[in-house]
Coordinates of C-alpha atoms in Angstrom, one line a residue:
M1 CA -169.5 41.0 185.8
A2 CA -168.9 37.3 186.6
Q3 CA -165.3 38.1 187.3
A4 CA -166.4 40.9 189.7
H5 CA -168.5 38.3 191.6
R6 CA -165.5 35.9 191.8
L7 CA -163.1 38.6 193.1
P8 CA -164.3 38.6 196.8
S9 CA -164.1 34.8 196.9
F10 CA -160.6 34.9 195.5
L11 CA -159.5 37.5 198.0
D12 CA -160.9 35.4 200.9
H13 CA -158.9 32.5 199.5
A14 CA -155.7 34.6 199.2
E15 CA -156.1 35.8 202.8
S16 CA -156.6 32.3 204.0
I17 CA -153.4 31.2 202.3
R18 CA -151.5 34.2 203.8
R19 CA -152.7 33.3 207.3
Q20 CA -151.8 29.7 206.9
A21 CA -148.3 30.7 205.6
A22 CA -147.8 33.0 208.6
Q23 CA -148.9 30.3 211.0
Y24 CA -146.6 27.8 209.3
L25 CA -143.7 30.1 209.5
F26 CA -144.3 30.9 213.2
D27 CA -144.7 27.2 214.0
Y28 CA -141.5 26.3 212.1
F29 CA -139.5 29.0 213.9
E30 CA -141.0 28.1 217.3
S31 CA -140.2 24.4 216.9
S32 CA -136.7 24.7 215.3
C33 CA -135.2 27.5 217.4
E34 CA -133.8 27.3 220.9
G35 CA -136.7 29.3 222.4
A36 CA -139.5 31.7 221.6
M37 CA -141.7 34.2 223.5
A38 CA -144.1 37.1 222.9
V39 CA -144.9 40.3 224.9
D40 CA -147.8 42.7 224.8
G41 CA -147.9 46.4 224.2
E42 CA -146.6 47.1 227.7
A43 CA -143.7 44.6 227.3
R44 CA -145.3 42.0 229.6
I45 CA -144.7 38.3 228.7
V46 CA -147.9 36.8 227.3
W47 CA -146.4 33.6 225.9
M48 CA -143.2 31.5 226.2
N49 CA -142.5 28.0 225.0
E50 CA -141.2 25.4 227.5
Q51 CA -137.9 25.1 225.6
Y52 CA -137.2 28.8 226.3
A53 CA -138.2 28.4 230.0
Q54 CA -135.7 25.5 230.4
F55 CA -133.0 27.6 228.6
L56 CA -133.6 30.5 231.0
G57 CA -133.7 28.1 234.1
L58 CA -137.3 29.0 235.0
P59 CA -139.7 26.6 236.9
D60 CA -141.9 26.5 233.8
A61 CA -143.2 28.8 231.1
E62 CA -146.4 29.7 233.0
W63 CA -144.3 31.2 235.8
A64 CA -143.2 34.0 233.4
L65 CA -146.6 35.1 232.2
G66 CA -147.7 38.6 233.1
R67 CA -144.3 39.6 234.3
P68 CA -142.4 42.6 232.8
V69 CA -139.9 41.1 230.4
E70 CA -136.9 42.7 232.1
E71 CA -137.8 40.9 235.4
V72 CA -137.4 37.6 233.7
I73 CA -134.6 38.5 231.1
P74 CA -132.7 41.5 232.4
Q75 CA -130.8 42.0 229.1
S76 CA -133.9 41.8 226.9
L77 CA -134.5 44.6 224.3
M78 CA -138.1 43.5 223.7
R79 CA -139.5 46.8 225.2
E80 CA -137.4 48.8 222.7
V81 CA -139.0 46.9 219.8
V82 CA -142.4 47.6 221.2
E83 CA -141.7 51.3 221.7
T84 CA -140.0 51.9 218.4
G85 CA -141.8 49.4 216.2
E86 CA -138.5 48.6 214.6
P87 CA -137.2 45.0 214.4
I88 CA -133.8 43.9 215.8
L89 CA -133.1 41.0 213.4
L90 CA -129.8 39.7 214.6
D91 CA -128.4 40.4 218.1
I92 CA -126.3 38.7 220.7
M93 CA -128.0 38.8 224.1
Q94 CA -125.9 38.2 227.3
H95 CA -127.7 35.9 229.8
G96 CA -125.6 34.5 232.6
E97 CA -122.9 32.4 231.0
H98 CA -124.8 32.2 227.7
S99 CA -124.6 34.5 224.7
P100 CA -127.5 33.4 222.5
V101 CA -128.2 34.8 219.1
V102 CA -131.7 36.3 219.0
T103 CA -134.1 38.1 216.6
R104 CA -137.0 40.3 217.7
L105 CA -139.9 41.4 215.6
P106 CA -142.8 43.9 216.3
L107 CA -146.4 42.6 216.2
R108 CA -149.1 44.9 214.6
D109 CA -152.9 44.8 214.5
A110 CA -154.9 45.2 211.3
G111 CA -154.6 48.9 211.5
G112 CA -150.8 48.8 211.8
R113 CA -150.6 49.7 215.5
V114 CA -147.8 48.0 217.5
I115 CA -149.5 45.6 220.0
G116 CA -146.5 43.7 221.1
A117 CA -143.4 41.8 219.9
V118 CA -142.2 38.3 219.4
G119 CA -138.6 37.0 219.9
F120 CA -136.8 33.9 218.9
V121 CA -133.5 32.4 220.2
L122 CA -131.9 31.2 216.9
F123 CA -128.7 29.8 218.4
D124 CA -127.6 29.3 222.0
D125 CA -123.9 30.1 221.0
P126 CA -122.6 32.7 218.5
R127 CA -120.1 30.1 217.4
S128 CA -122.9 28.3 215.6
L129 CA -122.7 31.2 213.1
Q130 CA -119.0 30.5 212.4
P131 CA -119.6 28.7 209.1
V132 CA -121.9 31.5 207.9
M133 CA -119.4 34.2 209.0
T134 CA -116.5 32.3 207.4
K135 CA -118.4 32.2 204.1
F136 CA -119.3 35.9 204.4
T137 CA -115.7 36.9 205.2
R138 CA -114.5 34.9 202.2
L139 CA -117.1 36.4 199.8
R140 CA -116.3 39.9 201.1
A141 CA -112.6 39.4 200.6
E142 CA -113.3 38.2 197.0
L143 CA -115.5 41.2 196.4
D144 CA -112.9 43.6 197.7
A145 CA -110.2 41.9 195.6
A146 CA -112.4 42.2 192.5
R147 CA -113.0 45.8 193.2
R148 CA -109.3 46.5 193.6
E149 CA -108.6 44.7 190.4
L150 CA -111.3 46.6 188.6
S151 CA -110.0 49.9 190.0
E152 CA -106.4 49.1 189.0
S153 CA -107.6 48.2 185.5
R154 CA -109.1 51.7 185.3
R155 CA -106.0 53.6 186.4
A156 CA -103.7 55.2 184.0
R157 CA -100.7 52.9 183.2
Y158 CA -98.5 55.6 181.6
R159 CA -96.8 58.8 182.8
F160 CA -95.1 61.5 180.8
E161 CA -91.7 59.8 181.1
D162 CA -93.2 56.9 179.1
F163 CA -93.5 59.3 176.1
V164 CA -89.9 58.7 175.0
G165 CA -88.1 61.3 173.0
V166 CA -85.7 64.3 173.3
S167 CA -86.5 65.9 170.0
A168 CA -87.9 69.4 169.9
A169 CA -91.3 68.0 168.8
A170 CA -91.5 65.4 171.6
T171 CA -90.4 67.9 174.2
E172 CA -93.0 70.4 173.1
V173 CA -95.8 67.7 173.3
K174 CA -94.8 66.9 176.9
R175 CA -94.6 70.6 177.8
Q176 CA -98.1 71.3 176.5
A177 CA -99.6 68.2 178.1
R178 CA -98.1 68.9 181.5
R179 CA -99.7 72.4 181.5
I180 CA -103.0 71.0 180.3
A181 CA -103.0 68.4 183.0
Q182 CA -103.4 71.1 185.6
G183 CA -106.8 72.2 184.3
G184 CA -110.0 70.5 183.6
A185 CA -111.0 71.6 180.1
T186 CA -111.6 69.2 177.2
V187 CA -108.5 68.1 175.3
L188 CA -108.2 67.1 171.7
L189 CA -105.2 65.0 170.7
L190 CA -104.5 65.1 166.9
G191 CA -102.0 63.0 164.9
E192 CA -101.6 60.0 162.8
T193 CA -102.3 56.5 164.1
G194 CA -99.7 55.0 166.3
T195 CA -98.2 58.3 167.5
G196 CA -99.1 57.7 171.2
K197 CA -102.3 59.6 171.7
E198 CA -103.7 57.2 174.3
L199 CA -100.3 57.3 176.2
V200 CA -100.5 61.1 176.3
A201 CA -104.1 60.9 177.5
Q202 CA -103.2 58.6 180.3
A203 CA -100.2 60.7 181.3
I204 CA -102.5 63.8 181.4
H205 CA -104.9 62.0 183.7
A206 CA -102.1 60.7 185.9
A207 CA -100.7 64.2 186.4
S208 CA -104.1 65.8 187.0
A209 CA -106.2 66.2 190.2
R210 CA -108.4 63.4 188.9
A211 CA -105.6 60.8 189.1
G212 CA -107.2 59.0 192.0
H213 CA -110.4 58.4 189.9
P214 CA -111.0 56.1 186.9
F215 CA -109.4 56.5 183.5
V216 CA -111.8 54.8 181.1
G217 CA -110.8 54.4 177.4
M218 CA -113.1 53.8 174.5
N219 CA -112.3 53.3 170.8
V220 CA -115.3 54.8 168.9
A221 CA -114.2 53.1 165.7
A222 CA -114.2 49.6 167.3
V223 CA -117.8 49.7 168.5
P224 CA -120.7 48.9 166.1
E225 CA -122.7 52.0 165.4
G226 CA -125.9 50.5 166.9
L227 CA -124.2 49.9 170.2
L228 CA -122.4 53.2 170.6
E229 CA -125.1 55.0 172.5
A230 CA -125.4 52.2 175.0
E231 CA -121.6 52.1 175.4
F232 CA -121.6 55.8 176.1
F233 CA -124.6 56.3 178.4
G234 CA -125.5 52.8 179.6
V235 CA -128.8 51.0 179.5
A236 CA -131.8 51.3 182.0
P237 CA -133.1 48.0 183.5
G238 CA -135.3 46.2 181.0
A239 CA -134.8 48.9 178.4
Y240 CA -135.4 46.4 175.6
T241 CA -135.8 42.7 175.0
G242 CA -132.7 40.9 176.2
A243 CA -131.4 43.8 178.3
D244 CA -130.0 43.1 181.7
R245 CA -132.7 43.4 184.4
R246 CA -130.2 45.3 186.5
G247 CA -129.3 47.7 183.8
R248 CA -125.7 48.5 182.7
D249 CA -123.5 51.5 183.3
G250 CA -122.0 53.3 180.3
K251 CA -118.5 54.7 179.9
F252 CA -119.5 58.1 181.2
K253 CA -120.8 56.6 184.5
L254 CA -117.8 54.3 184.9
A255 CA -115.5 57.3 184.5
E256 CA -117.3 59.4 187.2
G257 CA -114.9 61.8 188.8
G258 CA -112.1 60.8 186.4
T259 CA -111.3 60.9 182.7
L260 CA -113.0 59.5 179.7
F261 CA -110.7 59.0 176.6
L262 CA -112.6 58.8 173.3
D263 CA -110.2 57.5 170.6
E264 CA -111.1 58.0 166.9
V265 CA -113.8 60.4 167.8
G266 CA -113.9 61.4 164.1
D267 CA -115.7 58.1 163.4
M268 CA -118.7 59.0 165.6
P269 CA -122.0 59.1 163.7
L270 CA -123.8 62.4 163.4
H271 CA -126.8 61.6 165.5
L272 CA -124.6 60.6 168.5
Q273 CA -122.4 63.7 168.1
A274 CA -125.4 65.8 169.2
K275 CA -125.8 63.7 172.4
L276 CA -122.1 63.9 173.1
L277 CA -122.2 67.7 172.7
R278 CA -125.0 67.9 175.3
V279 CA -123.0 65.9 177.8
L280 CA -120.0 68.1 177.3
Q281 CA -122.1 71.3 177.8
E282 CA -124.5 70.2 180.5
Q283 CA -122.6 67.4 182.2
E284 CA -125.7 65.2 182.2
F285 CA -127.2 62.4 180.1
E286 CA -130.0 59.9 180.0
P287 CA -129.3 56.1 179.8
V288 CA -130.9 54.2 176.9
G289 CA -134.5 53.4 177.8
S290 CA -134.6 55.9 180.7
N291 CA -136.2 59.3 181.0
R292 CA -134.2 60.1 184.2
V293 CA -131.3 62.5 183.8
Q294 CA -128.1 61.6 185.5
R295 CA -125.4 64.1 186.4
V296 CA -121.8 63.3 185.7
D297 CA -118.4 64.8 186.5
V298 CA -116.0 63.6 183.8
R299 CA -113.1 65.2 181.9
V300 CA -113.1 64.2 178.2
I301 CA -110.0 63.7 176.3
A302 CA -110.7 63.0 172.6
A303 CA -108.4 61.8 169.9
T304 CA -108.5 61.4 166.2
S305 CA -106.2 60.7 163.2
R306 CA -108.7 62.3 160.8
D307 CA -108.9 65.9 159.5
L308 CA -111.8 67.2 161.5
P309 CA -111.9 70.7 159.9
A310 CA -112.3 69.0 156.5
M311 CA -115.0 66.7 157.9
V312 CA -116.8 69.8 159.3
A313 CA -116.6 71.4 155.9
D314 CA -118.1 68.3 154.3
G315 CA -120.9 68.0 156.8
R316 CA -119.6 64.8 158.3
F317 CA -118.8 66.3 161.7
R318 CA -120.7 68.9 163.7
A319 CA -119.0 72.2 163.8
D320 CA -120.3 72.9 167.3
L321 CA -118.9 69.6 168.6
Y322 CA -115.6 70.3 166.9
F323 CA -115.3 73.7 168.6
R324 CA -116.3 72.1 172.0
L325 CA -113.7 69.4 171.7
N326 CA -111.0 71.7 170.3
V327 CA -110.5 73.7 173.5
L328 CA -107.0 72.4 174.2
P329 CA -105.6 70.8 171.1
I330 CA -102.2 68.9 171.0
T331 CA -100.8 67.6 167.8
L332 CA -98.5 64.6 168.1
P333 CA -95.7 64.5 165.6
P334 CA -95.3 61.5 163.3
L335 CA -92.2 59.4 163.9
R336 CA -90.7 60.3 160.5
T337 CA -90.4 63.9 161.7
R338 CA -88.4 63.0 164.9
R339 CA -86.0 60.4 163.7
E340 CA -83.5 61.5 166.3
D341 CA -85.7 59.9 168.9
L342 CA -85.3 56.4 167.2
P343 CA -82.4 55.2 169.4
A344 CA -84.2 56.1 172.7
L345 CA -87.5 54.7 171.4
A346 CA -85.9 51.4 170.2
D347 CA -84.1 51.0 173.5
A348 CA -87.3 51.6 175.6
L349 CA -89.4 49.4 173.4
L350 CA -86.9 46.5 173.5
A351 CA -86.8 46.7 177.3
R352 CA -90.7 46.4 177.4
I353 CA -90.6 43.5 175.0
G354 CA -88.1 41.7 177.1
E355 CA -90.1 42.2 180.3
R356 CA -93.3 41.1 178.6
N357 CA -91.9 38.0 176.9
G358 CA -89.5 37.0 179.6
G359 CA -86.6 36.8 177.2
P360 CA -83.1 38.4 177.3
R361 CA -83.0 42.1 176.8
R362 CA -81.8 43.0 173.3
S363 CA -79.8 46.0 172.1
I364 CA -79.6 47.4 168.7
A365 CA -76.6 48.2 166.5
A366 CA -75.9 51.5 164.8
S367 CA -76.3 49.8 161.4
A368 CA -79.8 48.6 162.3
L369 CA -80.7 52.1 163.5
E370 CA -79.7 53.5 160.1
V371 CA -82.1 51.0 158.4
L372 CA -84.9 52.0 160.8
A373 CA -84.1 55.7 160.2
A374 CA -84.5 55.2 156.4
Y375 CA -88.0 53.9 156.7
D376 CA -91.1 56.2 156.6
W377 CA -93.0 54.6 159.5
P378 CA -96.6 55.1 158.3
G379 CA -97.7 53.2 161.5
N380 CA -95.4 55.4 163.6
V381 CA -94.3 54.2 167.1
R382 CA -96.9 51.4 167.1
E383 CA -95.4 50.0 163.9
L384 CA -91.9 50.4 165.3
A385 CA -92.9 48.3 168.4
N386 CA -94.3 45.6 166.1
V387 CA -91.2 45.5 163.9
L388 CA -88.9 45.3 166.9
E389 CA -90.9 42.5 168.5
R390 CA -90.9 40.6 165.2
A391 CA -87.1 41.0 164.9
T392 CA -86.6 39.7 168.5
M393 CA -88.7 36.6 167.7
L394 CA -86.9 35.9 164.4
S395 CA -83.3 36.5 165.5
D396 CA -81.1 34.8 168.1
R397 CA -78.8 37.8 168.3
R398 CA -78.6 39.7 171.6
R399 CA -77.6 42.7 169.5
L400 CA -80.0 43.3 166.5
E401 CA -78.2 44.1 163.3
A402 CA -79.4 45.7 160.0
V403 CA -79.9 42.3 158.4
D404 CA -82.6 41.5 161.1
F405 CA -84.8 44.3 159.8
A406 CA -84.2 44.2 156.0
G407 CA -86.7 41.4 155.3
I408 CA -89.3 42.7 157.8
L409 CA -89.4 46.2 156.5
A410 CA -89.5 45.1 152.9
G411 CA -92.9 43.6 153.4
A412 CA -94.2 45.9 156.1
G413 CA -95.6 48.6 154.0
P414 CA -93.9 51.6 152.2
A415 CA -90.5 50.4 151.1
A416 CA -87.5 51.3 153.3
R417 CA -84.9 53.5 151.6
P418 CA -81.2 53.1 152.1
P419 CA -79.7 56.0 154.0
A420 CA -79.3 59.1 151.8
A421 CA -75.8 60.4 151.1
P422 CA -75.0 63.5 153.2
A423 CA -74.7 65.8 150.2
A424 CA -77.8 64.5 148.3
A425 CA -80.7 66.8 148.1
P426 CA -84.1 65.4 149.2
A427 CA -86.3 64.2 146.4
P428 CA -89.5 66.1 145.9
A429 CA -92.7 64.5 147.2
G430 CA -94.2 62.1 144.8
A431 CA -91.2 61.9 142.5
G432 CA -90.6 59.0 140.1
P433 CA -90.0 55.3 141.0
L434 CA -89.9 55.7 144.8
A435 CA -93.5 56.9 144.9
A436 CA -94.6 54.0 142.7
A437 CA -92.7 51.6 144.9
V438 CA -94.4 53.0 148.0
A439 CA -97.8 52.7 146.5
A440 CA -97.2 49.2 145.3
A441 CA -95.9 48.1 148.7
E442 CA -99.0 49.6 150.4
R443 CA -101.3 47.8 148.0
D444 CA -99.5 44.5 148.6
A445 CA -99.7 45.0 152.4
I446 CA -103.4 45.8 152.3
R447 CA -104.2 42.9 150.0
A448 CA -102.4 40.5 152.3
A449 CA -104.1 41.9 155.4
L450 CA -107.5 41.7 153.9
A451 CA -106.9 38.2 152.8
A452 CA -105.7 37.2 156.3
A453 CA -108.7 38.9 157.9
G454 CA -111.2 37.2 155.5
G455 CA -112.2 40.6 154.1
R456 CA -113.1 42.1 157.5
K457 CA -111.7 45.7 157.3
V458 CA -111.6 46.3 161.1
E459 CA -109.5 43.2 161.5
A460 CA -107.3 44.1 158.5
A461 CA -106.7 47.6 160.0
R462 CA -105.6 46.0 163.3
I463 CA -103.2 43.7 161.4
L464 CA -101.7 46.7 159.5
G465 CA -101.4 48.8 162.7
I466 CA -103.6 51.6 161.2
S467 CA -107.0 53.0 162.1
R468 CA -110.1 51.8 160.2
A469 CA -110.5 55.4 158.9
T470 CA -107.0 55.3 157.4
L471 CA -107.7 52.0 155.8
Y472 CA -110.8 53.3 154.2
E473 CA -108.9 56.3 152.9
K474 CA -106.3 54.1 151.4
L475 CA -108.9 51.9 149.8
A476 CA -110.6 55.0 148.3
Q477 CA -107.2 56.1 146.9
F478 CA -106.6 52.8 145.3
D479 CA -110.2 52.6 143.9
A480 CA -109.4 55.9 142.1
G481 CA -106.3 54.4 140.5
D482 CA -105.1 50.9 140.7
P483 CA -107.6 48.9 142.9
V484 CA -106.6 46.6 145.7

């Protein structure tokens, strides 16, 4: 009750402060600007300071009182402000040889009715605004440059010609992808890690009708599970303690009108799979901490190195999401099944390495290609690129020879085999000493990577050039036999 008694007193105090603030602001503008005036509801001058009268060349300020504003200032727009009730905040008014910068504001009574207008001459010459305009122009140029840079970073970098290979398997991948690019349905790219799934995804986007819009990529396996929903759908302003007050857009919003590439989609937790399914079906989502539905126009290209049908059977992946993703599947072949592409791949990769590192362009000898062809390439084209780059760093030869790869491949993973004799029959899978050597080499490579990564499996997978899921599968195999 006591608080209720104090409320009227406080409101009176607040109103007094507001009136004093308004009076202070008016006095400040009136004293600091080049001139000030006020008109009534019929646009007749009711007040003008002497400074403005001098600026206009009048005998004195009193001479203007009661006169229509246009009679004193022919170019004035004060009548327009009175009639519309809308301010004209910054304008250049022509008056003789002067072009002052002016601002005009409507005046309202307690009921909100327009009873007049007040105007101030901020500067007597627009050139006084030059420093402000220069800063504005610079900031706008910086903003435009940042937007262009961001836009470029979200454009596809690869085209179909970047998927190097003339083998039947490589040619079929490009044929299917080109046809798929013409539509808008969801695409599922299947294949081992390092086979070029993101390259194909970017090429599909670049050849589609969405090419002028963003290509946004996201590796599901690389994002902590607790942050995945926010990465997908964004965060509403102030959704939780520490959240950005302005909110943050998720990958779906950033990809609006374009393509969202979801790599390693098989690593997505089950609770988020249901939300992804809804977006694919309804093309709408709710940001974290918001109850407002946002519509989105995005084509999804998903990729995985995992066996999704087996995961569906085990209950680790939703069957309805699998069928929704598996509309247009493309299986990318492993490098070991298209060894005839090795010469073209090696040449293209060496050219990129030379451009990136600024060194001389290297070539590769036939003997070196034989060594590369004898290797199984568990990391596929990504591993080939790493091996070639390492060889260029360790060798001074302009033409890389077999000796430049022998030591690298010996410790890279599965052991390299010498080229088989033409008449020799292929050994059955899992036969004898070779299988044991491959397993031992994998164990050694994984031990070394885990040690280098301090036990962090995500970092170890990156060092090995394989996905986190593949590393876990390898560790599970070793746990069943000889542990790492």
